[in-house]
mmCIF file of C-alpha atoms and ligand atoms in Angstrom:
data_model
loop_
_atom_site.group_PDB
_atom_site.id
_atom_site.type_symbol
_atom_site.label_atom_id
_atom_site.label_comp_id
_atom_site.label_asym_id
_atom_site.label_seq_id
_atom_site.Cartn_x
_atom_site.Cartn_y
_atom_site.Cartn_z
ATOM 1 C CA UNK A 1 0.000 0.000 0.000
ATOM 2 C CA UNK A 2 1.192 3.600 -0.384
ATOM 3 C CA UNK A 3 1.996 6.663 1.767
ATOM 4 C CA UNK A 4 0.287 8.529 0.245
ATOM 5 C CA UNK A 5 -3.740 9.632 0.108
ATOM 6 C CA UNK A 6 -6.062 7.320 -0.997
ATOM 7 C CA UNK A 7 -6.242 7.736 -4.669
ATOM 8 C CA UNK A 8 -10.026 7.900 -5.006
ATOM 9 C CA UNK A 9 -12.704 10.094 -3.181
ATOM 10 C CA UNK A 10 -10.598 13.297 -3.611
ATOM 11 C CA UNK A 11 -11.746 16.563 -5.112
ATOM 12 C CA UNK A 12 -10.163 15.613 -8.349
ATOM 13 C CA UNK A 13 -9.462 17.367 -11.890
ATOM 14 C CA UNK A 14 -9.549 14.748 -14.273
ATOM 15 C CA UNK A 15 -8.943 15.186 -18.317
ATOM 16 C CA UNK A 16 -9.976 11.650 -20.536
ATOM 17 C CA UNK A 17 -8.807 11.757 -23.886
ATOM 18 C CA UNK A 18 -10.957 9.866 -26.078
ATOM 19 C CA UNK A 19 -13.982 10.086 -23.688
ATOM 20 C CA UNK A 20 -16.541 10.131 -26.641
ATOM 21 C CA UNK A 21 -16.565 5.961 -27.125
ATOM 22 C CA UNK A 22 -14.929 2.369 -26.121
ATOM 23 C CA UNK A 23 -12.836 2.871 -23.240
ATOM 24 C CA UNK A 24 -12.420 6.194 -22.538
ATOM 25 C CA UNK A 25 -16.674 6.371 -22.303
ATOM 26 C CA UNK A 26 -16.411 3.805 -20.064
ATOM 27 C CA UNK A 27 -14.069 5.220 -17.691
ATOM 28 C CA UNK A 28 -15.248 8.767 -17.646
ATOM 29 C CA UNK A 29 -18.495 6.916 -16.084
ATOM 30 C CA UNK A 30 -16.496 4.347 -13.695
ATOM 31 C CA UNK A 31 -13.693 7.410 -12.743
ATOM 32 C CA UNK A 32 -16.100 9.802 -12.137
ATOM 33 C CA UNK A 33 -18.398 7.634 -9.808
ATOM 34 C CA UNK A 34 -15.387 7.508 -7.443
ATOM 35 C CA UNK A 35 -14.453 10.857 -7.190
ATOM 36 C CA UNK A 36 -15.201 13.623 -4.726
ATOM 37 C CA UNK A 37 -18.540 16.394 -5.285
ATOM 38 C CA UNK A 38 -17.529 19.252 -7.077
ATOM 39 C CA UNK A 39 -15.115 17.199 -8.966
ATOM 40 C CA UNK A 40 -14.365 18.814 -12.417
ATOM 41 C CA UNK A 41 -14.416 15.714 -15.083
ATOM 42 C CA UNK A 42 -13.012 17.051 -18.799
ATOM 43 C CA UNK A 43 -13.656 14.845 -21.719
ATOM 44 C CA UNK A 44 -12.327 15.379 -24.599
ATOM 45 C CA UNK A 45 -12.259 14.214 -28.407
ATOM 46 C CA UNK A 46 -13.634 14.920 -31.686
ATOM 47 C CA UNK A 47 -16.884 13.892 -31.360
ATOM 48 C CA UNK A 48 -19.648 16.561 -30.024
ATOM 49 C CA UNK A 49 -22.757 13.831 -30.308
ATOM 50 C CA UNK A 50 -20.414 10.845 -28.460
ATOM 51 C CA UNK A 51 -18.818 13.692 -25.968
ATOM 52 C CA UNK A 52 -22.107 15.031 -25.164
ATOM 53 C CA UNK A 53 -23.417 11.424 -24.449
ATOM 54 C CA UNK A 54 -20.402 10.658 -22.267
ATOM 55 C CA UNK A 55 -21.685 13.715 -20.088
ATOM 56 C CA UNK A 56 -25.251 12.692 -19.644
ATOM 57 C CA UNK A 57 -24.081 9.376 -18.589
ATOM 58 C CA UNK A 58 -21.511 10.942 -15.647
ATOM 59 C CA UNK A 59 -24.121 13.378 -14.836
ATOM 60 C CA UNK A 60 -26.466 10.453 -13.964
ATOM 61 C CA UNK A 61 -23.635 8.305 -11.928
ATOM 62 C CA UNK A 62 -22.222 11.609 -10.238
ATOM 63 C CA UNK A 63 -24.746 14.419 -10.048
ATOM 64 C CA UNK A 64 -22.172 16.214 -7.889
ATOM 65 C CA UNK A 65 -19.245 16.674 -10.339
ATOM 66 C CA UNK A 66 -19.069 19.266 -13.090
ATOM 67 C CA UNK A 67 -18.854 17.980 -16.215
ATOM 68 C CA UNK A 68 -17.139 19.854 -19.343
ATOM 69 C CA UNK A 69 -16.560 18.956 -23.071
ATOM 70 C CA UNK A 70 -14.513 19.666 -25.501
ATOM 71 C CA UNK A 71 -14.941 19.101 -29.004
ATOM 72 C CA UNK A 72 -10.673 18.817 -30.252
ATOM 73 C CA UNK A 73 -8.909 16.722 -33.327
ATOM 74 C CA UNK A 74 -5.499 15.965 -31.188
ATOM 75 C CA UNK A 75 -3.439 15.173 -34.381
ATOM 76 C CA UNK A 76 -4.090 19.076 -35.250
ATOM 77 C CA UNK A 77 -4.282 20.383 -31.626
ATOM 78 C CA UNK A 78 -0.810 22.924 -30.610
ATOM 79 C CA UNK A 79 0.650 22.385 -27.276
ATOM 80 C CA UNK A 80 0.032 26.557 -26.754
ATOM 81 C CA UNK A 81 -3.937 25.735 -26.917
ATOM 82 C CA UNK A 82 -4.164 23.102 -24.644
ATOM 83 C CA UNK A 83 -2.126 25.728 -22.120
ATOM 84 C CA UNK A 84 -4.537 28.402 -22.602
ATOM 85 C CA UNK A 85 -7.586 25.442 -22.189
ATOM 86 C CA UNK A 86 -6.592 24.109 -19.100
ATOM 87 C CA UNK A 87 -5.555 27.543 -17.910
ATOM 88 C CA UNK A 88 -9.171 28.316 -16.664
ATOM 89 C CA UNK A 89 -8.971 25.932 -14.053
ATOM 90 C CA UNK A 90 -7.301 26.562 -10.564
ATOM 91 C CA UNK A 91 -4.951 23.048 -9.574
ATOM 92 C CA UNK A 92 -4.481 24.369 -6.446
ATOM 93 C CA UNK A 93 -8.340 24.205 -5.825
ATOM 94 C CA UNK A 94 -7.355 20.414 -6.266
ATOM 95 C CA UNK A 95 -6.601 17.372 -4.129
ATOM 96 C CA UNK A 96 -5.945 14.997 -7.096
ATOM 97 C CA UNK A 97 -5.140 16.591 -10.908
ATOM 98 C CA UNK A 98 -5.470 13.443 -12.984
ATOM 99 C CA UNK A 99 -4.746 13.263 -16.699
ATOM 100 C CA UNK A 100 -5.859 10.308 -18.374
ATOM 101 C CA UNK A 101 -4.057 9.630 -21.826
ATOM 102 C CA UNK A 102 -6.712 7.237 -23.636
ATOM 103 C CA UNK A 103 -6.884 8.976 -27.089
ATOM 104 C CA UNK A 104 -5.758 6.708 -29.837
ATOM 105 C CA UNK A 105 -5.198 4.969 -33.399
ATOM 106 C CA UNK A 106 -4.440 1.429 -34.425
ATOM 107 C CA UNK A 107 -3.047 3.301 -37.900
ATOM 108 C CA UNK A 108 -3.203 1.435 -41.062
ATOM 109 C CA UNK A 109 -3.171 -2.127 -40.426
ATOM 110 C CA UNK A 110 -3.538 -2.777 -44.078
ATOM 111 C CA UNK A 111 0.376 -2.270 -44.161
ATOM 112 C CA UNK A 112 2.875 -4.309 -43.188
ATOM 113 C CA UNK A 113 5.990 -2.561 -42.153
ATOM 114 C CA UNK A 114 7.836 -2.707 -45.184
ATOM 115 C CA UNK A 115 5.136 -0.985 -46.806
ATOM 116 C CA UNK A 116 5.033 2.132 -44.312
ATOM 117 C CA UNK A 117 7.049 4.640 -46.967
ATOM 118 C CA UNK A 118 4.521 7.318 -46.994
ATOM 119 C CA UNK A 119 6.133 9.700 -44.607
ATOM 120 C CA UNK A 120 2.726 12.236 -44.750
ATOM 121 C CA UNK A 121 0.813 8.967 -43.255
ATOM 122 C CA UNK A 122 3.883 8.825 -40.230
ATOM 123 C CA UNK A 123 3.564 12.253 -39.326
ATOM 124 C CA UNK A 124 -0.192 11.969 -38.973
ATOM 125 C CA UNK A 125 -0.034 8.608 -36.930
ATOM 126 C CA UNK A 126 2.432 10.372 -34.615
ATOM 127 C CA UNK A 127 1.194 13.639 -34.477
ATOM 128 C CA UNK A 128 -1.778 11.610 -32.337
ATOM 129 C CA UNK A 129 -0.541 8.770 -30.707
ATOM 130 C CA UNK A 130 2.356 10.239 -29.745
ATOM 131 C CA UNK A 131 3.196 13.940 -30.148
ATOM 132 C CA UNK A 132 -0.195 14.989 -28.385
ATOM 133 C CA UNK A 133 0.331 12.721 -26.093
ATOM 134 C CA UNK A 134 3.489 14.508 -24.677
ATOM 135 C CA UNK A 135 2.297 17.710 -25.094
ATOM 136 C CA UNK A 136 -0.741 17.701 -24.090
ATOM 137 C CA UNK A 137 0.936 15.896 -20.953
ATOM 138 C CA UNK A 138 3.656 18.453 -20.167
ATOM 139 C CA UNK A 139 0.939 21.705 -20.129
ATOM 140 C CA UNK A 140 -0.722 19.200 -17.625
ATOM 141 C CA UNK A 141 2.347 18.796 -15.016
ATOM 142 C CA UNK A 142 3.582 22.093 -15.895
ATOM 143 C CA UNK A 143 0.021 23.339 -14.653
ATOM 144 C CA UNK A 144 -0.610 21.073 -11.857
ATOM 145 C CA UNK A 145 2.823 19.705 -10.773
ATOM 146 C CA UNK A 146 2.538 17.517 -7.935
ATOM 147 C CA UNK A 147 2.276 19.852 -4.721
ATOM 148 C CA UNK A 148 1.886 18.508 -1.370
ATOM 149 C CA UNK A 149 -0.927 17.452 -0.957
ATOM 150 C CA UNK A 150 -2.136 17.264 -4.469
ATOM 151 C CA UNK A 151 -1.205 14.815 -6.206
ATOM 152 C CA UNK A 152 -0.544 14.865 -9.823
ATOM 153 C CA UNK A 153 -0.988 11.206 -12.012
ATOM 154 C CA UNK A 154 -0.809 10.482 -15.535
ATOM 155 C CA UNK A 155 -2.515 7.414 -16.259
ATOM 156 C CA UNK A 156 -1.416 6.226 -20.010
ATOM 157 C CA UNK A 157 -3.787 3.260 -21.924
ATOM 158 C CA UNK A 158 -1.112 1.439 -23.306
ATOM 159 C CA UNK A 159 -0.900 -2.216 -24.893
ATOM 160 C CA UNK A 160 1.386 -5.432 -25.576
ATOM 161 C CA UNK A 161 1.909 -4.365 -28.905
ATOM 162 C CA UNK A 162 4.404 -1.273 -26.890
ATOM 163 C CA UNK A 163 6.720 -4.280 -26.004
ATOM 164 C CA UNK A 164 5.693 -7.037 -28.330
ATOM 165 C CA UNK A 165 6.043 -6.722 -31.955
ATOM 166 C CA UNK A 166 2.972 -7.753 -34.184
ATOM 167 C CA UNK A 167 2.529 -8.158 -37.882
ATOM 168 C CA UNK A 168 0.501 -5.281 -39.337
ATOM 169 C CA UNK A 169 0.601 -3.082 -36.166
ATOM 170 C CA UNK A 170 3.700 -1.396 -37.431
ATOM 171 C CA UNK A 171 2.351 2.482 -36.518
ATOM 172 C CA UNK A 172 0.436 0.912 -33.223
ATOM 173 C CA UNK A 173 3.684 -0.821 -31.813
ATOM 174 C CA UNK A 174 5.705 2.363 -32.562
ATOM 175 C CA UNK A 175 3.142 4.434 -31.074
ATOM 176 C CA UNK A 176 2.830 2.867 -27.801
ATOM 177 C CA UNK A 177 6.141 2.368 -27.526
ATOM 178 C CA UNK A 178 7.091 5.493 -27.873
ATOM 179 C CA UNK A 179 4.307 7.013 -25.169
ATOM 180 C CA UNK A 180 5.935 4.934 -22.269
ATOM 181 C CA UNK A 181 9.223 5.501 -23.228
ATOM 182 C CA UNK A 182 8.010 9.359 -22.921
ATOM 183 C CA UNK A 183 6.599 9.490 -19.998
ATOM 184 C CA UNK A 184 9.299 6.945 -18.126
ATOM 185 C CA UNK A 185 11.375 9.764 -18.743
ATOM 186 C CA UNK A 186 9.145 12.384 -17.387
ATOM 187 C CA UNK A 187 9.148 9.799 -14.698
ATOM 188 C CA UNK A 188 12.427 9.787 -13.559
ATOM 189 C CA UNK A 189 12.613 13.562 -14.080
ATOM 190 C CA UNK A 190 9.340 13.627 -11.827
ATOM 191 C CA UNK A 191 9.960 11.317 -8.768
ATOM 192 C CA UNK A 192 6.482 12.605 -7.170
ATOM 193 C CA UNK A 193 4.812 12.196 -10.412
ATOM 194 C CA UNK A 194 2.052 9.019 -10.385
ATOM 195 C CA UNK A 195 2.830 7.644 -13.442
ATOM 196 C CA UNK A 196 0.928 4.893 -14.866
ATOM 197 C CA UNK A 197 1.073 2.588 -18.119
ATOM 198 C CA UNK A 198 -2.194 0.615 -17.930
ATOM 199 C CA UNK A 199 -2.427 -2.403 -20.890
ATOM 200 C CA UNK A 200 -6.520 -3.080 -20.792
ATOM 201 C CA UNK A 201 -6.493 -6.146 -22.439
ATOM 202 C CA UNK A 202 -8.116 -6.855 -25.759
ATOM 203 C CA UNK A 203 -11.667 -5.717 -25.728
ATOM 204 C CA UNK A 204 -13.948 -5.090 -28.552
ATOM 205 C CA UNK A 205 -14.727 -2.234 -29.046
ATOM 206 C CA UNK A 206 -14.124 -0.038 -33.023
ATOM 207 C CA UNK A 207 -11.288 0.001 -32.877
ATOM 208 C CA UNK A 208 -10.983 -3.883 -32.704
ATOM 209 C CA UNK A 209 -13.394 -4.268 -35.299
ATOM 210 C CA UNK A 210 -11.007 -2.248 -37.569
ATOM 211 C CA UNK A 211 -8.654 -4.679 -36.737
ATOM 212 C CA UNK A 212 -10.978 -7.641 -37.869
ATOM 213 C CA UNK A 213 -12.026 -5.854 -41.279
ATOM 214 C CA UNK A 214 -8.600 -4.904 -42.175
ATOM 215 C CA UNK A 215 -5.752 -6.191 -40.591
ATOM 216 C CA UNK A 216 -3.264 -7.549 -43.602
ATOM 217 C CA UNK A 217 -2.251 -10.499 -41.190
ATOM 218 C CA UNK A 218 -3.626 -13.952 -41.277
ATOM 219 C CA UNK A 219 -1.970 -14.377 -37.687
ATOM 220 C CA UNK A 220 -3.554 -11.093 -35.922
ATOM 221 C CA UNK A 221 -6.883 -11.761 -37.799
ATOM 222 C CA UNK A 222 -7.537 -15.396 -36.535
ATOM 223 C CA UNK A 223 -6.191 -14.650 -32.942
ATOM 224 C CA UNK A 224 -9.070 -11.598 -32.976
ATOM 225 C CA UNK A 225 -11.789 -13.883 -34.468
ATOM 226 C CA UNK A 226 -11.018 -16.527 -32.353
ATOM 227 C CA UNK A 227 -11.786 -14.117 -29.793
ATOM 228 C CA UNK A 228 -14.792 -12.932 -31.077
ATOM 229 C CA UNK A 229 -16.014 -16.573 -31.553
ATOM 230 C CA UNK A 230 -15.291 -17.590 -28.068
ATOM 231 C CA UNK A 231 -16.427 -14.662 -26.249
ATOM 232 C CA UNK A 232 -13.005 -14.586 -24.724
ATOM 233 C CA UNK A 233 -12.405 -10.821 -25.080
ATOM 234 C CA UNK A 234 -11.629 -9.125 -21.540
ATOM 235 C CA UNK A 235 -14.944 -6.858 -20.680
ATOM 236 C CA UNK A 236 -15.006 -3.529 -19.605
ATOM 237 C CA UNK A 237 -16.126 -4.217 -16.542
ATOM 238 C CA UNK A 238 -13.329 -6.317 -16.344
ATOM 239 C CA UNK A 239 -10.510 -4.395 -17.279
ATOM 240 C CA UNK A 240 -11.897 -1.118 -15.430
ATOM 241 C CA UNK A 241 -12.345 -2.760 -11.885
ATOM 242 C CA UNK A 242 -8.557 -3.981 -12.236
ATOM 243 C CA UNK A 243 -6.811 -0.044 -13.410
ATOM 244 C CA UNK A 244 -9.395 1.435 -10.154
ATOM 245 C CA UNK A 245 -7.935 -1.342 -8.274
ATOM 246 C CA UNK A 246 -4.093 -0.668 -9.266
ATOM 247 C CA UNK A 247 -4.226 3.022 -8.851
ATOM 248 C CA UNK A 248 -6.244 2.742 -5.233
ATOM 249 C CA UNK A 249 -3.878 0.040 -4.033
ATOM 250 C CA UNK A 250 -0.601 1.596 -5.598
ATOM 251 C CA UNK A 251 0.501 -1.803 -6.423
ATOM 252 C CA UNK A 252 3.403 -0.192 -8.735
ATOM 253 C CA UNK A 253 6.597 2.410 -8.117
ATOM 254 C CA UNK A 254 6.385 5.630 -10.943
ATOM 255 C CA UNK A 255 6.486 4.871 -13.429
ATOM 256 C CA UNK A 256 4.437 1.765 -13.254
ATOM 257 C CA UNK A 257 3.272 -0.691 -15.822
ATOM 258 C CA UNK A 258 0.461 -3.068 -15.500
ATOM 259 C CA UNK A 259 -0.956 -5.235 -17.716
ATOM 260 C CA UNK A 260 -4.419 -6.383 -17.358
ATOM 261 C CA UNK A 261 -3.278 -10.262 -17.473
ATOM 262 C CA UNK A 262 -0.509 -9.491 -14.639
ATOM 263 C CA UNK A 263 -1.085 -11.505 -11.706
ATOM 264 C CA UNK A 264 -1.044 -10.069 -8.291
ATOM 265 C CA UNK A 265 2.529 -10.589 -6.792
HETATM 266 N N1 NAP B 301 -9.662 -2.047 -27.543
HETATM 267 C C1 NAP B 301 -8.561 -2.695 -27.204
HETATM 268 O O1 NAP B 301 -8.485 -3.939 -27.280
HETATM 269 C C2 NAP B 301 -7.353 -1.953 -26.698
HETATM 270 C C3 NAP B 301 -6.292 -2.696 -26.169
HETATM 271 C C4 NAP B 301 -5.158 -2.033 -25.700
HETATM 272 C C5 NAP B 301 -5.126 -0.636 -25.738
HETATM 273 N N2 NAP B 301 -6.175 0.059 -26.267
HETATM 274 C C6 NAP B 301 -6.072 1.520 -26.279
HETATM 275 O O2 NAP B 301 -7.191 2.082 -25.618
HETATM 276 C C7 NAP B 301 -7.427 3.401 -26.115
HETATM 277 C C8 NAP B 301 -8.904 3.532 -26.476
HETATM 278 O O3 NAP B 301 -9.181 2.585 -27.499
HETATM 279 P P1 NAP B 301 -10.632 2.002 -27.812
HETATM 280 O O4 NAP B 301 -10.470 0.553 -28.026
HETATM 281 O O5 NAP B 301 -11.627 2.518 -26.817
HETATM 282 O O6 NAP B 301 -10.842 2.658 -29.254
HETATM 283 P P2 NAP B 301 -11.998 3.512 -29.902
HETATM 284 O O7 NAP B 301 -13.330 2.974 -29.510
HETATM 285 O O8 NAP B 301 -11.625 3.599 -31.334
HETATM 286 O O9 NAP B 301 -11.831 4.946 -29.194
HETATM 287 C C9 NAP B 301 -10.779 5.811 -29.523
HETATM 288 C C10 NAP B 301 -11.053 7.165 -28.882
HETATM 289 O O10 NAP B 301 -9.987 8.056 -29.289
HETATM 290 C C11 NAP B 301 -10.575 9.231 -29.830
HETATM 291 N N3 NAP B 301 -9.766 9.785 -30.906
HETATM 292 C C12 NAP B 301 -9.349 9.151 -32.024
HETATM 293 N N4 NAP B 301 -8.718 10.005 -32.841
HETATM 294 C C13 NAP B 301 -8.748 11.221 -32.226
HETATM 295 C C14 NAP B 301 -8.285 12.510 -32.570
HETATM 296 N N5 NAP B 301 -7.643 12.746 -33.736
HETATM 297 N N6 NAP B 301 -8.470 13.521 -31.699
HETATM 298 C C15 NAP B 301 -9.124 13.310 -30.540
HETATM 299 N N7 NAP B 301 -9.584 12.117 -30.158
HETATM 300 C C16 NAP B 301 -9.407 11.082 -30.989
HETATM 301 C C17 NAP B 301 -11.928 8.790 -30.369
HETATM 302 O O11 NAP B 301 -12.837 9.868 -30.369
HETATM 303 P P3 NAP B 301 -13.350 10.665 -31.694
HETATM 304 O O12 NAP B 301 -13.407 9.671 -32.816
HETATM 305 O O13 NAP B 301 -14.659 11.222 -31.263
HETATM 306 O O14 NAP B 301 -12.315 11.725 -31.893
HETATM 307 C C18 NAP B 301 -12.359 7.763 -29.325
HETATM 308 O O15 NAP B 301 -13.018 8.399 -28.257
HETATM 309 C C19 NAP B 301 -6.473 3.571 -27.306
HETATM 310 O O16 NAP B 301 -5.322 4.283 -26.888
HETATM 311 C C20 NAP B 301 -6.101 2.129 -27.659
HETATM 312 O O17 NAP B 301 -4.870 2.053 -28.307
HETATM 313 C C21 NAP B 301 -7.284 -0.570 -26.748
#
């Protein structure tokens, strides 16, 4: 167990990326029922319609947070705007400032990594999955760095294919990859930082039916419908109770990395 506060039941700031579907909806519902009233909950992604649902559903599971949107394509997004966005709100009126880096791509699975020559296609893959991902991250500690006794954590979804490579996941692997590496750096820089690299698990939502429709691999394509035929995917429910459990119990030393298969030690 930690020193430190409990993680949950705090007057918390938390950002989702990716709140408007799949796992980021899910959490911005399961997060938010677990944090203090007058919580401010920000979700964030392209969608109005999906971000807009997202709220009404945290609304009805925590009537006493305050729930904001934000409508923003993060490939496109400068680090100087997501400064003067999160500028409006006070960390020090904070207990917990919680970023929670879920936005993502699985790229162009159609491709196999000799194939990945169009340098246009790179840029826009990392522009995402990686280069928002850092700077969106360092206006967030360089707003609300960890000051006794707020805490500061960065929770980042991440997946086997950071440490494992797999045929036609050539932009995914190099993506995820890349995220940890960032933010074990920031990390080490940031010994009070709560840094967290959270693998969910395979769970279907889009973005693994993009992976069934087009994946170029025979390999990745049976493994997912093999899943899909025997129900085997991990659940929401599932994968959710385990990161709430992790980040309550502090069953990891910054920054951590947990995968949803890990067994407790
Ligand atoms: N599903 C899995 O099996 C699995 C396993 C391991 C890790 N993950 C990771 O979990 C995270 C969520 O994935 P998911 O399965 O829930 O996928 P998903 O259903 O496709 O959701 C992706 C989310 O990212 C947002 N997003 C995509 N492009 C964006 C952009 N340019 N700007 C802003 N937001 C953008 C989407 O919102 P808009 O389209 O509204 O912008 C959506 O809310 C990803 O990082 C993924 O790599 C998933």
């Amino acid at each position: 167990m930690s020193e430190t506060s409990p993680f949950w039941n705090r007057k918390t700031l938390m950002l989702i990326t990716g709140a408007s579907q799949g796992i980021g909806e899910y959490w911005a519902v399961e997060f938010s029922k677990k944090l203090a009233k007058d919580s401010v909950v920000l979700l964030w992604a392209r969608s109005e319609s999906g971000l807009e649902a997202t709220k009404n559903k945290v609304l009805a599971a925590n009537p006493g947070v305050v729930v904001k949107t934000h409508a923003v394509d993060l490939s496109k997004a400068k680090g100087s705007e997501f400064n003067s966005y999160l500028s409006q709100f006070n960390g020090s009126e904070f207990e917990l400032c919680f970023l929670v880096n879920n936005a993502g791509s699985i790229g162009d699975v159609k491709k196999f990594a000799q194939d990945m020559n169009d340098e246009v296609e790179w840029h826009d893959y990392l522009a995402l999955n990686v280069v928002s991902l850092a700077t969106l991250t360092s206006s967030f500690v360089s707003l609300y760095p960890p000051s006794a006794p707020r805490e500061t954590c960065v929770l980042n979804v991440t997946s086997l294919a950071a440490v494992e490579p797999m045929p036609s996941f050539g932009f995914y692997c190099v993506g995820k990859a890349a995220r940890e590496s960032y933010l074990k750096v920031l990390a080490k820089e940031n010994p009070k930082l709560n840094v967290l690299s959270y693998s969910p698990g395979p769970i279907h939502t889009n973005m693994v039916e993009t992976i069934l429709t087009s994946t170029a691999s025979s390999e990745i394509k049976s493994g997912f419908s093999a899943m899909r035929a025997g129900k085997t995917f991990v659940t929401l429910a599932q994968t959710t109770d385990k990161v709430i459990k992790a980040l309550a119990d502090r069953s990891y030393a910054s920054p951590g990395r947990i995968d949803f298969y890990d067994r407790p030690e």
